[in-house]
Short mmCIF file of C-alpha atoms in Angstrom, two decimals:
data_model
loop_
_atom_site.label_atom_id
_atom_site.label_comp_id
_atom_site.label_asym_id
_atom_site.label_seq_id
_atom_site.Cartn_x
_atom_site.Cartn_y
_atom_site.Cartn_z
CA LYS A 837 17.51 -17.62 -10.73
CA SER A 838 18.58 -20.85 -12.40
CA GLY A 839 15.90 -22.76 -10.51
CA ILE A 840 12.93 -20.81 -11.87
CA SER A 841 11.44 -20.11 -15.30
CA ILE A 842 9.64 -16.87 -14.27
CA PRO A 843 11.28 -13.47 -13.78
CA LEU A 844 13.20 -13.08 -10.52
CA THR A 845 12.46 -9.84 -8.65
CA ILE A 846 13.65 -8.69 -5.26
CA LYS A 847 12.65 -5.98 -2.73
CA VAL A 848 15.18 -4.55 -0.32
CA ARG A 849 15.60 -1.83 2.18
CA THR A 850 18.44 0.66 1.98
CA GLY A 851 20.49 -1.34 4.43
CA TRP A 852 20.41 -2.68 8.01
CA ASP A 853 21.04 0.75 9.47
CA HIS A 854 22.15 4.20 8.23
CA GLU A 855 25.82 3.33 8.59
CA SER A 856 25.53 0.11 6.54
CA ARG A 857 23.41 1.19 3.57
CA ASN A 858 24.53 -1.01 0.69
CA THR A 859 21.89 -0.84 -2.01
CA HIS A 860 24.33 0.25 -4.66
CA GLN A 861 26.15 -3.07 -4.19
CA VAL A 862 22.93 -5.04 -4.02
CA THR A 863 21.69 -3.76 -7.32
CA GLN A 864 24.97 -4.63 -8.95
CA ILE A 865 24.80 -8.15 -7.59
CA ALA A 866 21.18 -8.36 -8.74
CA TYR A 867 22.16 -7.29 -12.24
CA ASP A 868 25.06 -9.82 -12.32
CA GLU A 869 22.75 -12.60 -11.22
CA GLY A 870 20.09 -11.86 -13.84
CA VAL A 871 17.45 -10.31 -11.53
CA THR A 872 14.63 -8.67 -13.59
CA TRP A 873 14.12 -5.67 -11.33
CA VAL A 874 14.79 -4.45 -7.83
CA ALA A 875 12.31 -2.66 -5.59
CA ILE A 876 13.93 -0.36 -2.95
CA HIS A 877 12.06 0.75 0.15
CA GLY A 878 13.67 3.97 1.22
CA ARG A 879 14.21 3.13 4.88
CA THR A 880 16.77 0.96 6.70
CA ARG A 881 15.69 -2.19 8.60
CA ALA A 882 16.54 -0.35 11.87
CA ALA A 883 14.21 2.50 10.90
CA ALA A 884 11.25 0.13 10.44
CA TYR A 885 8.37 2.45 9.50
CA THR A 886 9.59 5.50 11.42
CA GLY A 887 10.86 8.66 9.77
CA LEU A 888 10.57 9.37 6.11
CA ALA A 889 11.73 7.24 3.16
CA ASP A 890 14.97 8.59 1.72
CA TRP A 891 14.07 9.14 -1.95
CA GLU A 892 17.26 11.05 -2.61
CA TYR A 893 19.18 7.87 -1.80
CA ILE A 894 16.80 5.87 -4.03
CA ARG A 895 17.50 8.40 -6.82
CA GLU A 896 21.26 7.97 -6.39
CA VAL A 897 21.01 4.17 -6.47
CA LYS A 898 18.78 4.31 -9.58
CA ALA A 899 21.20 6.60 -11.35
CA GLY A 900 23.96 4.03 -11.03
CA SER A 901 21.96 0.86 -11.50
CA LYS A 902 22.06 -1.36 -14.49
CA VAL A 903 18.87 -3.16 -13.39
CA PRO A 904 15.44 -1.50 -13.43
CA VAL A 905 14.58 0.02 -10.10
CA ILE A 906 11.13 0.50 -8.47
CA GLY A 907 11.06 3.10 -5.69
CA ASN A 908 8.91 2.60 -2.56
CA GLY A 909 8.06 4.45 0.54
CA ASP A 910 5.60 7.12 1.81
CA ILE A 911 3.44 7.24 -1.36
CA HIS A 912 0.04 8.21 0.03
CA SER A 913 -1.50 9.95 -2.97
CA ALA A 914 -1.59 9.78 -6.74
CA ASP A 915 0.17 13.16 -6.96
CA MET A 916 2.99 11.86 -4.77
CA ALA A 917 3.34 8.75 -6.89
CA ARG A 918 3.70 10.79 -10.08
CA ARG A 919 6.10 13.24 -8.39
CA ARG A 920 8.33 10.52 -6.95
CA LEU A 921 8.42 8.71 -10.29
CA GLY A 922 9.63 11.91 -12.07
CA GLU A 923 12.06 13.10 -9.39
CA SER A 924 13.71 9.75 -8.72
CA GLY A 925 14.14 8.60 -12.30
CA CYS A 926 12.91 5.20 -11.21
CA ASP A 927 11.32 2.87 -13.73
CA ALA A 928 8.21 2.61 -11.54
CA VAL A 929 7.00 3.31 -7.99
CA MET A 930 5.51 0.77 -5.62
CA ILE A 931 2.51 1.81 -3.58
CA GLY A 932 2.15 0.02 -0.25
CA ARG A 933 0.19 1.27 2.75
CA GLY A 934 -1.10 4.27 0.78
CA CYS A 935 -3.71 2.07 -0.92
CA LEU A 936 -5.13 1.00 2.43
CA LYS A 937 -6.43 4.48 3.04
CA ASN A 938 -7.21 5.13 -0.63
CA PRO A 939 -8.08 2.11 -2.78
CA ARG A 940 -8.40 4.35 -5.78
CA ILE A 941 -4.82 5.47 -5.69
CA PHE A 942 -3.73 3.20 -8.49
CA SER A 943 -6.31 4.37 -11.04
CA GLU A 944 -5.76 7.97 -9.95
CA ALA A 945 -1.99 7.67 -10.35
CA ARG A 946 -2.46 6.31 -13.85
CA GLY A 947 -4.72 9.22 -14.71
CA LEU A 948 -7.70 7.03 -15.54
CA ASP A 949 -10.90 9.02 -16.20
CA HIS A 950 -13.30 6.63 -14.53
CA GLU A 951 -13.45 6.36 -10.79
CA GLU A 952 -14.74 3.18 -9.26
CA SER A 953 -17.30 3.55 -6.50
CA TYR A 954 -16.47 2.28 -3.07
CA GLU A 955 -19.38 -0.15 -3.46
CA THR A 956 -17.74 -1.69 -6.50
CA ILE A 957 -14.37 -1.87 -4.80
CA LEU A 958 -15.83 -3.41 -1.62
CA ASN A 959 -17.95 -5.91 -3.58
CA ARG A 960 -14.83 -7.10 -5.45
CA LEU A 961 -12.93 -7.33 -2.23
CA LEU A 962 -15.69 -9.39 -0.66
CA GLU A 963 -15.69 -11.72 -3.65
CA HIS A 964 -11.92 -12.31 -3.42
CA LEU A 965 -11.92 -12.75 0.33
CA SER A 966 -14.84 -15.16 0.23
CA ALA A 967 -12.95 -17.35 -2.31
CA PHE A 968 -10.09 -17.88 0.13
CA TYR A 969 -11.48 -17.55 3.65
CA ASP A 970 -14.33 -18.91 5.76
CA GLU A 971 -17.10 -16.48 6.83
CA ARG A 972 -15.40 -15.51 10.10
CA LEU A 973 -12.10 -14.56 8.55
CA THR A 974 -13.84 -12.86 5.59
CA LEU A 975 -15.74 -10.60 7.98
CA ILE A 976 -12.57 -9.84 9.97
CA GLN A 977 -10.83 -8.77 6.74
CA MET A 978 -13.86 -6.75 5.50
CA ARG A 979 -13.99 -4.88 8.82
CA LYS A 980 -10.25 -4.21 8.64
CA PHE A 981 -10.24 -2.90 5.05
CA ALA A 982 -13.42 -0.85 5.58
CA ALA A 983 -11.88 0.75 8.65
CA TRP A 984 -8.70 1.66 6.65
CA TYR A 985 -10.76 2.97 3.73
CA SER A 986 -12.88 5.17 6.09
CA ALA A 987 -9.85 7.33 7.04
CA GLY A 988 -10.51 10.95 6.26
CA HIS A 989 -14.28 10.56 5.78
CA ALA A 990 -16.73 12.33 8.04
CA GLY A 991 -17.97 10.08 10.81
CA ALA A 992 -15.15 7.56 10.37
CA ALA A 993 -14.40 7.12 14.11
CA ALA A 994 -18.02 6.25 14.95
CA PHE A 995 -18.27 3.97 11.92
CA ARG A 996 -15.16 2.04 13.00
CA LYS A 997 -16.49 1.70 16.59
CA ASP A 998 -19.85 0.36 15.32
CA LEU A 999 -18.19 -1.95 12.79
CA PHE A 1000 -16.18 -3.88 15.31
CA GLN A 1001 -19.09 -4.41 17.67
CA ILE A 1002 -21.43 -5.88 15.04
CA GLN A 1003 -21.22 -9.65 14.68
CA ASP A 1004 -23.97 -10.56 12.13
CA ARG A 1005 -22.63 -10.85 8.57
CA ASP A 1006 -25.48 -9.07 6.92
CA GLU A 1007 -25.35 -6.28 9.51
CA VAL A 1008 -21.59 -5.82 8.98
CA LEU A 1009 -21.89 -5.70 5.20
CA GLY A 1010 -24.97 -3.47 5.40
CA ARG A 1011 -23.20 -0.99 7.77
CA ILE A 1012 -20.19 -0.86 5.39
CA LYS A 1013 -22.43 -0.24 2.36
CA ASP A 1014 -24.47 2.47 4.15
CA PHE A 1015 -21.33 4.31 5.27
CA PHE A 1016 -19.60 4.39 1.95
CA CYS A 1017 -22.78 5.19 -0.01
CA SER A 1018 -23.46 8.23 2.12
CA THR A 1019 -19.88 9.54 2.71
CA GLY A 1020 -18.59 12.44 0.77
CA PHE A 1021 -15.10 13.95 0.27
CA GLN A 1022 -12.13 12.14 1.76
CA GLN A 1023 -9.65 14.41 3.58
CA ASP A 1024 -5.91 13.66 3.31
CA THR A 1025 -4.80 11.80 6.46
CA SER A 1026 -1.29 10.94 5.29
CA HIS A 1027 0.20 13.11 8.07
CA GLU A 1028 -1.54 11.01 10.70
CA PRO A 1029 -0.19 7.80 12.27
CA PHE A 1030 -1.46 4.76 10.41
CA LEU A 1031 -4.73 3.20 11.59
CA MET A 1032 -4.57 0.14 13.90
CA GLY A 1033 -0.81 0.23 14.31
CA GLY A 1034 0.21 -0.91 10.84
CA HIS A 1035 -0.93 -2.96 7.95
CA GLY A 1036 -0.69 -6.57 8.88
#
């Protein structure tokens, strides 16, 4: 903390395993050291991404914490974000993998009236990726995000199969645009295992 001029924030899990959960003590240490806020992911390190995040435990930690707490874990919809925020008493909630299946989750959770089109979202993503990556890596990332975003849309499996077989840049971008311009309602797939084994 003494070595930086910006706010210091930390993110922790509930503990190494269920028997060693120690987030109450961690938040007290964070407060004593001048940490600005603590984000708590509601699983232990041993649990990895299995099981469900323990929001009751997050609520208990928040109730006794002197430092602002941001709750995290299993937020896959705007309704869930608002519900977790209210039930936990947290100062905010952190959305992780949920945005990879629904990039609109942030604006939806904030109750914003306008809804960005997938084309707008994907164009902005392409712009940011192109600023940091060469063409090969940009296309890899575009395929990956488009595959995640397709979850719950009709024809998603065939789209993903096609997408990873196409090599030409214009074809890849054209296929992505065609799919999202023609797709309709997105079904909730939060109960399904996450696409492609994770989010890395």
